[in-house]
Amino acid sequence: MLAHAERTKMLLDAIEAGRIKPSELDPLQVKRMLESRDGAIKERAGKLFAAATPEDRVQALADYQPVLSMQADATRGRAVFEKNCAACHKIGDLGVNVAPDISDSRTKTAAQLLADIVQPNRAIDNNYLSYSMRLVDGTVASGILTTETATSVTLRQQGGKDLTVLRTEIDELRSSGVSLMPEGLERQIPQQDMADLLSFIKNWRYLDGKTPVSLGR
């Protein structure tokens, strides 16, 4: 779609009509449109993707900026991670791998990590989009789509539990276009706890007392 201007405009039409969610495009695809040499594409993309982040998420991120300058304790942050994040993320020996790997965070700044937490739908790896499944008996389940075969579908749910269902039992399977991580998680994490959490994500590998912190800087 992005290889030709006319097809790119069709893609923008689909986004504008709500048939495709902005979060379903990866950051590089968005960047290509925002930096397009075609002025019309560049302008439309700028407006569409600027409007893609809800105002409450913009405000929430602004409200949590003070945590970036707070004194933080990575050890306390481990407990915050265990309580709020370990059902989907794994760091070291803590948690399970359901969502993207965040354990190697040396290349990410604390500001980037904070934005990922407060605005989880800003940019999503397509491998980690949340899917909703409704079975013919009325049961509803959600999770990350991990395996598809001709006869069955497997969703990985919070806590690392895999749910495999025969296709004959599925009434509807659709991507929600959003992250499995819910918006508003920061409401459960006071600012000091958030500062500690960010410190843990950045510095967890040094808490064993064996790895010099200087090697991670």
N, C-alpha and C. Protein backbone atom coordinates (compact mmCIF):
# COMPACT_ATOMS: atom_id res chain seq x y z
N MET A 1 0.83 -1.21 0.00
CA MET A 1 0.00 0.00 0.00
C MET A 1 0.86 1.26 0.00
N LEU A 2 1.97 1.21 0.73
CA LEU A 2 2.79 2.41 0.87
C LEU A 2 3.75 2.62 -0.29
N ALA A 3 3.81 1.65 -1.21
CA ALA A 3 4.74 1.76 -2.34
C ALA A 3 4.22 2.71 -3.42
N HIS A 4 2.93 3.00 -3.41
CA HIS A 4 2.32 3.86 -4.43
C HIS A 4 1.45 4.92 -3.76
N ALA A 5 1.56 6.14 -4.24
CA ALA A 5 0.84 7.26 -3.64
C ALA A 5 -0.67 7.04 -3.63
N GLU A 6 -1.23 6.54 -4.75
CA GLU A 6 -2.68 6.36 -4.82
C GLU A 6 -3.15 5.31 -3.82
N ARG A 7 -2.36 4.24 -3.64
CA ARG A 7 -2.74 3.22 -2.68
C ARG A 7 -2.59 3.74 -1.25
N THR A 8 -1.58 4.57 -1.03
CA THR A 8 -1.40 5.17 0.29
C THR A 8 -2.61 6.03 0.64
N LYS A 9 -3.13 6.75 -0.35
CA LYS A 9 -4.32 7.57 -0.13
C LYS A 9 -5.53 6.70 0.18
N MET A 10 -5.61 5.52 -0.45
CA MET A 10 -6.69 4.58 -0.14
C MET A 10 -6.57 4.09 1.30
N LEU A 11 -5.33 3.86 1.75
CA LEU A 11 -5.10 3.44 3.12
C LEU A 11 -5.55 4.53 4.09
N LEU A 12 -5.21 5.77 3.77
CA LEU A 12 -5.63 6.90 4.62
C LEU A 12 -7.15 7.03 4.63
N ASP A 13 -7.79 6.76 3.49
CA ASP A 13 -9.25 6.77 3.43
C ASP A 13 -9.83 5.75 4.41
N ALA A 14 -9.22 4.55 4.43
CA ALA A 14 -9.71 3.48 5.30
C ALA A 14 -9.51 3.84 6.77
N ILE A 15 -8.40 4.50 7.08
CA ILE A 15 -8.15 4.93 8.46
C ILE A 15 -9.16 6.00 8.86
N GLU A 16 -9.38 6.95 7.95
CA GLU A 16 -10.32 8.04 8.23
C GLU A 16 -11.74 7.51 8.42
N ALA A 17 -12.09 6.45 7.68
CA ALA A 17 -13.43 5.87 7.77
C ALA A 17 -13.58 4.95 8.97
N GLY A 18 -12.46 4.66 9.66
CA GLY A 18 -12.52 3.82 10.85
C GLY A 18 -12.42 2.33 10.56
N ARG A 19 -12.17 1.97 9.29
CA ARG A 19 -12.05 0.55 8.95
C ARG A 19 -10.70 -0.03 9.40
N ILE A 20 -9.70 0.83 9.50
CA ILE A 20 -8.38 0.45 10.01
C ILE A 20 -8.02 1.41 11.12
N LYS A 21 -7.57 0.88 12.24
CA LYS A 21 -7.19 1.73 13.36
C LYS A 21 -5.74 2.18 13.20
N PRO A 22 -5.43 3.43 13.52
CA PRO A 22 -4.04 3.91 13.41
C PRO A 22 -3.05 3.03 14.17
N SER A 23 -3.48 2.45 15.28
CA SER A 23 -2.59 1.62 16.09
C SER A 23 -2.19 0.33 15.40
N GLU A 24 -2.91 -0.04 14.32
CA GLU A 24 -2.59 -1.28 13.61
C GLU A 24 -1.40 -1.13 12.66
N LEU A 25 -0.94 0.10 12.48
CA LEU A 25 0.24 0.35 11.66
C LEU A 25 1.46 0.45 12.56
N ASP A 26 2.58 -0.09 12.10
CA ASP A 26 3.77 -0.01 12.95
C ASP A 26 4.42 1.37 12.79
N PRO A 27 5.31 1.75 13.72
CA PRO A 27 5.90 3.10 13.71
C PRO A 27 6.60 3.46 12.40
N LEU A 28 7.26 2.49 11.75
CA LEU A 28 7.96 2.79 10.50
C LEU A 28 6.98 3.12 9.38
N GLN A 29 5.84 2.44 9.37
CA GLN A 29 4.84 2.73 8.36
C GLN A 29 4.26 4.13 8.56
N VAL A 30 4.00 4.46 9.82
CA VAL A 30 3.49 5.80 10.12
C VAL A 30 4.51 6.86 9.73
N LYS A 31 5.78 6.59 10.05
CA LYS A 31 6.85 7.54 9.73
C LYS A 31 6.95 7.80 8.23
N ARG A 32 6.78 6.75 7.44
CA ARG A 32 6.85 6.91 5.98
C ARG A 32 5.78 7.87 5.48
N MET A 33 4.60 7.79 6.04
CA MET A 33 3.52 8.67 5.59
C MET A 33 3.71 10.09 6.11
N LEU A 34 4.19 10.21 7.35
CA LEU A 34 4.40 11.54 7.93
C LEU A 34 5.53 12.29 7.22
N GLU A 35 6.44 11.54 6.58
CA GLU A 35 7.57 12.15 5.89
C GLU A 35 7.46 12.02 4.37
N SER A 36 6.25 11.72 3.88
CA SER A 36 6.04 11.55 2.45
C SER A 36 6.37 12.82 1.68
N ARG A 37 6.91 12.63 0.47
CA ARG A 37 7.19 13.78 -0.40
C ARG A 37 5.91 14.31 -1.02
N ASP A 38 4.86 13.50 -0.98
CA ASP A 38 3.56 13.94 -1.47
C ASP A 38 2.92 14.80 -0.39
N GLY A 39 2.77 16.08 -0.66
CA GLY A 39 2.27 17.01 0.36
C GLY A 39 0.90 16.65 0.89
N ALA A 40 0.03 16.14 0.02
CA ALA A 40 -1.33 15.78 0.44
C ALA A 40 -1.30 14.62 1.42
N ILE A 41 -0.46 13.62 1.12
CA ILE A 41 -0.34 12.46 2.02
C ILE A 41 0.24 12.89 3.36
N LYS A 42 1.29 13.70 3.31
CA LYS A 42 1.95 14.15 4.53
C LYS A 42 0.98 14.93 5.42
N GLU A 43 0.19 15.82 4.81
CA GLU A 43 -0.75 16.63 5.58
C GLU A 43 -1.86 15.77 6.19
N ARG A 44 -2.44 14.88 5.38
CA ARG A 44 -3.52 14.02 5.89
C ARG A 44 -3.03 13.10 7.00
N ALA A 45 -1.85 12.51 6.79
CA ALA A 45 -1.29 11.61 7.80
C ALA A 45 -1.03 12.36 9.10
N GLY A 46 -0.52 13.57 8.99
CA GLY A 46 -0.25 14.35 10.18
C GLY A 46 -1.51 14.59 11.00
N LYS A 47 -2.61 14.93 10.32
CA LYS A 47 -3.87 15.19 11.02
C LYS A 47 -4.46 13.91 11.62
N LEU A 48 -4.44 12.82 10.83
CA LEU A 48 -5.04 11.56 11.30
C LEU A 48 -4.30 10.97 12.49
N PHE A 49 -2.97 10.96 12.43
CA PHE A 49 -2.22 10.33 13.51
C PHE A 49 -2.10 11.24 14.73
N ALA A 50 -2.21 12.55 14.52
CA ALA A 50 -2.23 13.46 15.66
C ALA A 50 -3.52 13.28 16.46
N ALA A 51 -4.60 12.96 15.75
CA ALA A 51 -5.90 12.79 16.41
C ALA A 51 -6.09 11.38 16.96
N ALA A 52 -5.11 10.50 16.68
CA ALA A 52 -5.28 9.10 17.07
C ALA A 52 -5.11 8.86 18.56
N THR A 53 -4.39 9.75 19.24
CA THR A 53 -4.18 9.61 20.68
C THR A 53 -5.26 10.39 21.41
N PRO A 54 -6.14 9.71 22.15
CA PRO A 54 -7.22 10.41 22.85
C PRO A 54 -6.70 11.50 23.78
N GLU A 55 -7.49 12.55 23.94
CA GLU A 55 -7.06 13.68 24.76
C GLU A 55 -6.75 13.27 26.20
N ASP A 56 -7.51 12.31 26.74
CA ASP A 56 -7.26 11.92 28.12
C ASP A 56 -5.91 11.23 28.27
N ARG A 57 -5.45 10.55 27.20
CA ARG A 57 -4.12 9.92 27.24
C ARG A 57 -3.02 10.97 27.15
N VAL A 58 -3.25 12.00 26.36
CA VAL A 58 -2.29 13.10 26.26
C VAL A 58 -2.17 13.79 27.62
N GLN A 59 -3.32 14.02 28.29
CA GLN A 59 -3.32 14.68 29.59
C GLN A 59 -2.68 13.79 30.64
N ALA A 60 -2.97 12.49 30.59
CA ALA A 60 -2.40 11.56 31.58
C ALA A 60 -0.89 11.54 31.49
N LEU A 61 -0.36 11.53 30.28
CA LEU A 61 1.10 11.54 30.12
C LEU A 61 1.69 12.84 30.65
N ALA A 62 1.00 13.94 30.40
CA ALA A 62 1.47 15.23 30.92
C ALA A 62 1.45 15.24 32.45
N ASP A 63 0.41 14.65 33.02
CA ASP A 63 0.28 14.62 34.49
C ASP A 63 1.38 13.80 35.14
N TYR A 64 1.89 12.80 34.43
CA TYR A 64 2.89 11.90 35.01
C TYR A 64 4.34 12.29 34.68
N GLN A 65 4.54 13.41 34.01
CA GLN A 65 5.90 13.83 33.70
C GLN A 65 6.78 14.05 34.95
N PRO A 66 6.22 14.51 36.08
CA PRO A 66 7.07 14.71 37.26
C PRO A 66 7.80 13.45 37.73
N VAL A 67 7.29 12.26 37.41
CA VAL A 67 7.95 11.04 37.88
C VAL A 67 9.34 10.88 37.29
N LEU A 68 9.59 11.53 36.16
CA LEU A 68 10.89 11.38 35.49
C LEU A 68 12.01 12.06 36.26
N SER A 69 11.67 12.97 37.16
CA SER A 69 12.70 13.66 37.94
C SER A 69 12.68 13.26 39.41
N MET A 70 11.85 12.29 39.78
CA MET A 70 11.77 11.85 41.17
C MET A 70 12.91 10.90 41.53
N GLN A 71 13.31 10.91 42.80
CA GLN A 71 14.22 9.89 43.31
C GLN A 71 13.47 8.56 43.29
N ALA A 72 14.10 7.53 42.76
CA ALA A 72 13.40 6.25 42.61
C ALA A 72 14.21 5.10 43.19
N ASP A 73 13.50 4.06 43.55
CA ASP A 73 14.11 2.87 44.14
C ASP A 73 13.70 1.65 43.31
N ALA A 74 14.67 1.05 42.61
CA ALA A 74 14.39 -0.08 41.73
C ALA A 74 13.89 -1.30 42.51
N THR A 75 14.34 -1.46 43.75
CA THR A 75 13.90 -2.59 44.56
C THR A 75 12.41 -2.47 44.88
N ARG A 76 11.97 -1.27 45.24
CA ARG A 76 10.53 -1.05 45.46
C ARG A 76 9.78 -1.24 44.14
N GLY A 77 10.41 -0.84 43.04
CA GLY A 77 9.78 -0.95 41.73
C GLY A 77 9.51 -2.39 41.33
N ARG A 78 10.31 -3.33 41.85
CA ARG A 78 10.08 -4.75 41.56
C ARG A 78 8.71 -5.17 42.07
N ALA A 79 8.35 -4.72 43.27
CA ALA A 79 7.04 -5.06 43.85
C ALA A 79 5.91 -4.44 43.03
N VAL A 80 6.13 -3.22 42.52
CA VAL A 80 5.12 -2.56 41.68
C VAL A 80 4.94 -3.33 40.39
N PHE A 81 6.04 -3.79 39.80
CA PHE A 81 5.98 -4.59 38.58
C PHE A 81 5.23 -5.89 38.82
N GLU A 82 5.55 -6.55 39.91
CA GLU A 82 4.90 -7.83 40.22
C GLU A 82 3.40 -7.68 40.36
N LYS A 83 2.96 -6.58 40.95
CA LYS A 83 1.55 -6.35 41.19
C LYS A 83 0.79 -5.95 39.92
N ASN A 84 1.42 -5.13 39.08
CA ASN A 84 0.68 -4.52 37.97
C ASN A 84 1.05 -5.02 36.57
N CYS A 85 2.21 -5.65 36.42
CA CYS A 85 2.70 -5.95 35.07
C CYS A 85 3.03 -7.41 34.82
N ALA A 86 3.27 -8.18 35.90
CA ALA A 86 3.80 -9.53 35.75
C ALA A 86 2.82 -10.52 35.12
N ALA A 87 1.54 -10.16 35.04
CA ALA A 87 0.56 -11.07 34.42
C ALA A 87 0.77 -11.17 32.92
N CYS A 88 1.48 -10.19 32.33
CA CYS A 88 1.70 -10.20 30.88
C CYS A 88 3.16 -10.04 30.47
N HIS A 89 3.98 -9.42 31.32
CA HIS A 89 5.37 -9.16 30.97
C HIS A 89 6.31 -9.98 31.85
N LYS A 90 7.49 -10.29 31.32
CA LYS A 90 8.49 -11.03 32.07
C LYS A 90 9.80 -10.25 32.10
N ILE A 91 10.32 -10.06 33.30
CA ILE A 91 11.64 -9.45 33.48
C ILE A 91 12.43 -10.36 34.41
N GLY A 92 13.56 -10.85 33.93
CA GLY A 92 14.34 -11.78 34.75
C GLY A 92 13.54 -13.02 35.06
N ASP A 93 13.42 -13.32 36.35
CA ASP A 93 12.67 -14.51 36.77
C ASP A 93 11.26 -14.18 37.21
N LEU A 94 10.81 -12.96 36.89
CA LEU A 94 9.52 -12.49 37.37
C LEU A 94 8.55 -12.28 36.21
N GLY A 95 7.36 -12.89 36.29
CA GLY A 95 6.32 -12.67 35.29
C GLY A 95 6.27 -13.74 34.22
N VAL A 96 5.45 -13.48 33.18
CA VAL A 96 5.27 -14.40 32.07
C VAL A 96 5.32 -13.64 30.75
N ASN A 97 5.70 -14.34 29.69
CA ASN A 97 5.80 -13.72 28.37
C ASN A 97 4.47 -13.83 27.62
N VAL A 98 3.66 -12.80 27.71
CA VAL A 98 2.45 -12.69 26.91
C VAL A 98 2.58 -11.49 25.98
N ALA A 99 2.97 -10.37 26.56
CA ALA A 99 3.13 -9.11 25.82
C ALA A 99 4.58 -8.98 25.33
N PRO A 100 4.89 -7.90 24.60
CA PRO A 100 6.25 -7.71 24.09
C PRO A 100 7.31 -7.75 25.20
N ASP A 101 8.51 -8.19 24.82
CA ASP A 101 9.62 -8.28 25.76
C ASP A 101 10.10 -6.89 26.13
N ILE A 102 10.06 -6.56 27.41
CA ILE A 102 10.55 -5.25 27.86
C ILE A 102 11.77 -5.39 28.76
N SER A 103 12.31 -6.61 28.84
CA SER A 103 13.42 -6.85 29.78
C SER A 103 14.71 -6.16 29.34
N ASP A 104 14.94 -6.05 28.01
CA ASP A 104 16.16 -5.38 27.54
C ASP A 104 15.82 -3.94 27.21
N SER A 105 15.77 -3.12 28.23
CA SER A 105 15.31 -1.74 28.09
C SER A 105 16.47 -0.75 28.08
N ARG A 106 17.69 -1.23 27.84
CA ARG A 106 18.84 -0.34 27.90
C ARG A 106 18.81 0.74 26.82
N THR A 107 18.16 0.47 25.69
CA THR A 107 18.12 1.46 24.61
C THR A 107 16.93 2.41 24.73
N LYS A 108 16.05 2.16 25.69
CA LYS A 108 14.88 3.02 25.87
C LYS A 108 15.08 3.95 27.06
N THR A 109 14.66 5.19 26.90
CA THR A 109 14.73 6.14 28.00
C THR A 109 13.53 5.93 28.93
N ALA A 110 13.64 6.47 30.13
CA ALA A 110 12.53 6.40 31.07
C ALA A 110 11.30 7.10 30.49
N ALA A 111 11.52 8.19 29.74
CA ALA A 111 10.40 8.92 29.14
C ALA A 111 9.67 8.05 28.12
N GLN A 112 10.40 7.27 27.34
CA GLN A 112 9.78 6.37 26.36
C GLN A 112 8.99 5.27 27.05
N LEU A 113 9.55 4.73 28.12
CA LEU A 113 8.86 3.68 28.87
C LEU A 113 7.58 4.21 29.48
N LEU A 114 7.64 5.43 30.02
CA LEU A 114 6.45 6.04 30.62
C LEU A 114 5.37 6.22 29.57
N ALA A 115 5.75 6.69 28.37
CA ALA A 115 4.77 6.88 27.30
C ALA A 115 4.15 5.54 26.89
N ASP A 116 4.95 4.48 26.86
CA ASP A 116 4.43 3.15 26.50
C ASP A 116 3.40 2.66 27.51
N ILE A 117 3.61 3.00 28.78
CA ILE A 117 2.68 2.57 29.84
C ILE A 117 1.39 3.38 29.81
N VAL A 118 1.53 4.68 29.68
CA VAL A 118 0.36 5.57 29.76
C VAL A 118 -0.43 5.59 28.45
N GLN A 119 0.27 5.40 27.32
CA GLN A 119 -0.39 5.41 26.01
C GLN A 119 -0.11 4.09 25.29
N PRO A 120 -0.67 2.99 25.78
CA PRO A 120 -0.34 1.66 25.23
C PRO A 120 -0.79 1.45 23.79
N ASN A 121 -1.73 2.26 23.31
CA ASN A 121 -2.24 2.07 21.95
C ASN A 121 -1.63 3.02 20.94
N ARG A 122 -0.61 3.76 21.37
CA ARG A 122 0.02 4.73 20.47
C ARG A 122 0.71 4.02 19.31
N ALA A 123 1.41 2.93 19.58
CA ALA A 123 2.07 2.14 18.54
C ALA A 123 2.16 0.71 19.06
N ILE A 124 1.57 -0.22 18.31
CA ILE A 124 1.50 -1.60 18.77
C ILE A 124 2.14 -2.52 17.74
N ASP A 125 2.97 -3.42 18.22
CA ASP A 125 3.48 -4.49 17.35
C ASP A 125 2.28 -5.34 16.94
N ASN A 126 2.10 -5.54 15.63
CA ASN A 126 0.94 -6.29 15.15
C ASN A 126 0.87 -7.71 15.70
N ASN A 127 2.00 -8.23 16.18
CA ASN A 127 2.00 -9.57 16.77
C ASN A 127 1.34 -9.57 18.15
N TYR A 128 1.10 -8.39 18.70
CA TYR A 128 0.57 -8.31 20.06
C TYR A 128 -0.76 -7.56 20.15
N LEU A 129 -1.47 -7.49 19.04
CA LEU A 129 -2.81 -6.92 19.07
C LEU A 129 -3.74 -7.86 19.85
N SER A 130 -4.66 -7.27 20.56
CA SER A 130 -5.63 -8.06 21.30
C SER A 130 -6.71 -8.57 20.35
N TYR A 131 -7.09 -9.84 20.51
CA TYR A 131 -8.17 -10.43 19.71
C TYR A 131 -9.32 -10.82 20.64
N SER A 132 -10.53 -10.64 20.13
CA SER A 132 -11.72 -11.06 20.85
C SER A 132 -12.33 -12.25 20.12
N MET A 133 -12.67 -13.30 20.88
CA MET A 133 -13.24 -14.51 20.30
C MET A 133 -14.59 -14.80 20.95
N ARG A 134 -15.61 -14.97 20.13
CA ARG A 134 -16.92 -15.38 20.64
C ARG A 134 -17.23 -16.77 20.10
N LEU A 135 -17.52 -17.68 21.01
CA LEU A 135 -17.82 -19.05 20.61
C LEU A 135 -19.30 -19.22 20.33
N VAL A 136 -19.64 -20.31 19.66
CA VAL A 136 -21.04 -20.55 19.29
C VAL A 136 -21.92 -20.74 20.52
N ASP A 137 -21.32 -21.10 21.67
CA ASP A 137 -22.13 -21.26 22.89
C ASP A 137 -22.27 -19.97 23.67
N GLY A 138 -21.73 -18.85 23.10
CA GLY A 138 -21.86 -17.55 23.74
C GLY A 138 -20.68 -17.15 24.60
N THR A 139 -19.76 -18.06 24.84
CA THR A 139 -18.57 -17.75 25.63
C THR A 139 -17.70 -16.74 24.89
N VAL A 140 -17.14 -15.79 25.63
CA VAL A 140 -16.26 -14.77 25.04
C VAL A 140 -14.89 -14.85 25.70
N ALA A 141 -13.84 -14.77 24.90
CA ALA A 141 -12.47 -14.80 25.41
C ALA A 141 -11.64 -13.78 24.64
N SER A 142 -10.54 -13.33 25.23
CA SER A 142 -9.65 -12.40 24.55
C SER A 142 -8.21 -12.77 24.85
N GLY A 143 -7.32 -12.33 23.99
CA GLY A 143 -5.91 -12.61 24.17
C GLY A 143 -5.13 -12.30 22.91
N ILE A 144 -3.86 -12.70 22.91
CA ILE A 144 -2.99 -12.51 21.76
C ILE A 144 -3.07 -13.74 20.86
N LEU A 145 -3.24 -13.53 19.58
CA LEU A 145 -3.33 -14.65 18.64
C LEU A 145 -1.93 -15.22 18.42
N THR A 146 -1.69 -16.44 18.88
CA THR A 146 -0.34 -17.02 18.78
C THR A 146 -0.23 -18.09 17.71
N THR A 147 -1.30 -18.85 17.47
CA THR A 147 -1.24 -19.94 16.50
C THR A 147 -2.56 -20.08 15.76
N GLU A 148 -2.46 -20.25 14.44
CA GLU A 148 -3.63 -20.53 13.61
C GLU A 148 -3.32 -21.75 12.75
N THR A 149 -4.24 -22.70 12.72
CA THR A 149 -4.13 -23.83 11.80
C THR A 149 -5.44 -23.91 11.02
N ALA A 150 -5.53 -24.87 10.15
CA ALA A 150 -6.75 -25.05 9.37
C ALA A 150 -7.93 -25.44 10.25
N THR A 151 -7.65 -25.99 11.43
CA THR A 151 -8.73 -26.51 12.28
C THR A 151 -8.87 -25.81 13.62
N SER A 152 -7.86 -25.04 14.05
CA SER A 152 -7.94 -24.46 15.39
C SER A 152 -7.24 -23.11 15.47
N VAL A 153 -7.53 -22.39 16.55
CA VAL A 153 -6.93 -21.09 16.84
C VAL A 153 -6.50 -21.10 18.31
N THR A 154 -5.33 -20.52 18.59
CA THR A 154 -4.85 -20.44 19.97
C THR A 154 -4.64 -18.99 20.37
N LEU A 155 -5.24 -18.62 21.50
CA LEU A 155 -5.05 -17.30 22.10
C LEU A 155 -4.22 -17.46 23.36
N ARG A 156 -3.25 -16.56 23.54
CA ARG A 156 -2.50 -16.52 24.80
C ARG A 156 -3.10 -15.42 25.66
N GLN A 157 -3.56 -15.78 26.85
CA GLN A 157 -4.25 -14.86 27.73
C GLN A 157 -3.36 -14.39 28.86
N GLN A 158 -3.84 -13.42 29.62
CA GLN A 158 -3.08 -12.92 30.76
C GLN A 158 -2.73 -14.07 31.69
N GLY A 159 -1.52 -14.01 32.24
CA GLY A 159 -1.04 -15.08 33.09
C GLY A 159 -0.31 -16.16 32.31
N GLY A 160 -0.26 -16.01 30.97
CA GLY A 160 0.46 -16.97 30.13
C GLY A 160 -0.34 -18.21 29.78
N LYS A 161 -1.63 -18.22 30.07
CA LYS A 161 -2.47 -19.38 29.77
C LYS A 161 -2.86 -19.39 28.30
N ASP A 162 -2.69 -20.54 27.62
CA ASP A 162 -3.06 -20.69 26.22
C ASP A 162 -4.45 -21.32 26.11
N LEU A 163 -5.28 -20.73 25.27
CA LEU A 163 -6.62 -21.25 25.01
C LEU A 163 -6.69 -21.67 23.55
N THR A 164 -6.84 -22.96 23.29
CA THR A 164 -6.94 -23.48 21.93
C THR A 164 -8.37 -23.92 21.66
N VAL A 165 -8.94 -23.42 20.57
CA VAL A 165 -10.35 -23.67 20.25
C VAL A 165 -10.46 -24.14 18.81
N LEU A 166 -11.30 -25.12 18.57
CA LEU A 166 -11.56 -25.58 17.21
C LEU A 166 -12.31 -24.51 16.42
N ARG A 167 -11.98 -24.36 15.16
CA ARG A 167 -12.64 -23.34 14.34
C ARG A 167 -14.15 -23.58 14.25
N THR A 168 -14.56 -24.82 14.31
CA THR A 168 -16.00 -25.13 14.24
C THR A 168 -16.74 -24.61 15.46
N GLU A 169 -16.01 -24.30 16.54
CA GLU A 169 -16.65 -23.80 17.76
C GLU A 169 -16.67 -22.27 17.82
N ILE A 170 -16.02 -21.61 16.84
CA ILE A 170 -15.88 -20.16 16.86
C ILE A 170 -16.97 -19.50 16.03
N ASP A 171 -17.70 -18.58 16.65
CA ASP A 171 -18.71 -17.81 15.94
C ASP A 171 -18.08 -16.58 15.32
N GLU A 172 -17.16 -15.92 16.06
CA GLU A 172 -16.52 -14.70 15.55
C GLU A 172 -15.14 -14.56 16.18
N LEU A 173 -14.16 -14.16 15.37
CA LEU A 173 -12.81 -13.86 15.83
C LEU A 173 -12.39 -12.56 15.16
N ARG A 174 -12.07 -11.56 15.97
CA ARG A 174 -11.71 -10.28 15.38
C ARG A 174 -10.67 -9.56 16.22
N SER A 175 -9.83 -8.80 15.54
CA SER A 175 -8.84 -7.97 16.24
C SER A 175 -9.54 -6.74 16.78
N SER A 176 -9.20 -6.38 18.00
CA SER A 176 -9.77 -5.17 18.60
C SER A 176 -9.04 -3.93 18.11
N GLY A 177 -7.86 -4.13 17.50
CA GLY A 177 -7.07 -3.00 17.05
C GLY A 177 -6.37 -2.26 18.17
N VAL A 178 -6.43 -2.81 19.38
CA VAL A 178 -5.78 -2.17 20.53
C VAL A 178 -4.87 -3.16 21.23
N SER A 179 -4.07 -2.63 22.13
CA SER A 179 -3.16 -3.47 22.90
C SER A 179 -3.92 -4.25 23.96
N LEU A 180 -3.37 -5.42 24.30
CA LEU A 180 -3.95 -6.19 25.41
C LEU A 180 -3.80 -5.43 26.72
N MET A 181 -2.79 -4.57 26.78
CA MET A 181 -2.56 -3.74 27.97
C MET A 181 -3.63 -2.65 28.02
N PRO A 182 -4.36 -2.54 29.09
CA PRO A 182 -5.47 -1.58 29.14
C PRO A 182 -5.01 -0.14 29.31
N GLU A 183 -5.77 0.78 28.74
CA GLU A 183 -5.52 2.20 29.01
C GLU A 183 -5.95 2.51 30.44
N GLY A 184 -5.29 3.47 31.06
CA GLY A 184 -5.65 3.87 32.41
C GLY A 184 -4.95 3.10 33.50
N LEU A 185 -3.96 2.26 33.13
CA LEU A 185 -3.23 1.49 34.14
C LEU A 185 -2.57 2.41 35.16
N GLU A 186 -2.17 3.60 34.71
CA GLU A 186 -1.47 4.53 35.62
C GLU A 186 -2.34 4.95 36.81
N ARG A 187 -3.67 4.82 36.66
CA ARG A 187 -4.55 5.20 37.78
C ARG A 187 -4.35 4.29 38.98
N GLN A 188 -3.80 3.10 38.75
CA GLN A 188 -3.54 2.16 39.84
C GLN A 188 -2.12 2.30 40.39
N ILE A 189 -1.34 3.21 39.78
CA ILE A 189 0.07 3.34 40.15
C ILE A 189 0.36 4.80 40.52
N PRO A 190 0.42 5.12 41.81
CA PRO A 190 0.76 6.49 42.22
C PRO A 190 2.10 6.93 41.62
N GLN A 191 2.33 8.22 41.57
CA GLN A 191 3.50 8.73 40.87
C GLN A 191 4.81 8.20 41.44
N GLN A 192 4.94 8.11 42.75
CA GLN A 192 6.19 7.58 43.31
C GLN A 192 6.38 6.12 42.92
N ASP A 193 5.30 5.36 42.93
CA ASP A 193 5.38 3.96 42.49
C ASP A 193 5.77 3.87 41.01
N MET A 194 5.26 4.80 40.20
CA MET A 194 5.62 4.80 38.78
C MET A 194 7.11 5.08 38.60
N ALA A 195 7.63 6.02 39.37
CA ALA A 195 9.06 6.32 39.29
C ALA A 195 9.87 5.09 39.67
N ASP A 196 9.43 4.38 40.72
CA ASP A 196 10.13 3.16 41.14
C ASP A 196 10.03 2.07 40.08
N LEU A 197 8.85 1.95 39.45
CA LEU A 197 8.65 0.96 38.40
C LEU A 197 9.58 1.21 37.22
N LEU A 198 9.68 2.45 36.78
CA LEU A 198 10.56 2.79 35.66
C LEU A 198 12.01 2.47 36.01
N SER A 199 12.39 2.73 37.25
CA SER A 199 13.75 2.44 37.69
C SER A 199 14.01 0.94 37.67
N PHE A 200 13.00 0.14 38.07
CA PHE A 200 13.17 -1.32 38.04
C PHE A 200 13.33 -1.82 36.61
N ILE A 201 12.48 -1.34 35.70
CA ILE A 201 12.55 -1.78 34.31
C ILE A 201 13.91 -1.44 33.70
N LYS A 202 14.45 -0.28 34.06
CA LYS A 202 15.73 0.14 33.52
C LYS A 202 16.91 -0.57 34.19
N ASN A 203 16.79 -0.87 35.48
CA ASN A 203 17.97 -1.29 36.25
C ASN A 203 17.88 -2.67 36.89
N TRP A 204 16.88 -3.48 36.52
CA TRP A 204 16.66 -4.76 37.19
C TRP A 204 17.89 -5.66 37.15
N ARG A 205 18.65 -5.59 36.06
CA ARG A 205 19.77 -6.52 35.90
C ARG A 205 20.92 -6.23 36.87
N TYR A 206 20.87 -5.06 37.50
CA TYR A 206 21.95 -4.69 38.42
C TYR A 206 21.61 -4.96 39.87
N LEU A 207 20.40 -5.43 40.14
CA LEU A 207 19.96 -5.60 41.52
C LEU A 207 20.57 -6.82 42.18
N ASP A 208 21.20 -7.71 41.40
CA ASP A 208 21.80 -8.90 42.01
C ASP A 208 23.13 -8.59 42.68
N GLY A 209 23.63 -7.37 42.50
CA GLY A 209 24.88 -6.98 43.13
C GLY A 209 26.11 -7.54 42.42
N LYS A 210 25.92 -8.26 41.33
CA LYS A 210 27.04 -8.88 40.62
C LYS A 210 27.43 -8.11 39.36
N THR A 211 26.43 -7.47 38.74
CA THR A 211 26.68 -6.74 37.50
C THR A 211 26.94 -5.27 37.80
N PRO A 212 28.10 -4.74 37.46
CA PRO A 212 28.39 -3.32 37.73
C PRO A 212 27.41 -2.43 36.98
N VAL A 213 26.89 -1.45 37.67
CA VAL A 213 25.93 -0.54 37.04
C VAL A 213 26.57 0.20 35.89
N SER A 214 27.86 0.47 35.98
CA SER A 214 28.55 1.25 34.95
C SER A 214 28.47 0.58 33.58
N LEU A 215 28.35 -0.75 33.54
CA LEU A 215 28.28 -1.47 32.27
C LEU A 215 26.95 -1.24 31.58
N GLY A 216 25.95 -0.79 32.31
CA GLY A 216 24.62 -0.61 31.72
C GLY A 216 24.38 0.82 31.28
N ARG A 217 25.34 1.68 31.50
CA ARG A 217 25.12 3.08 31.14
C ARG A 217 25.65 3.37 29.76
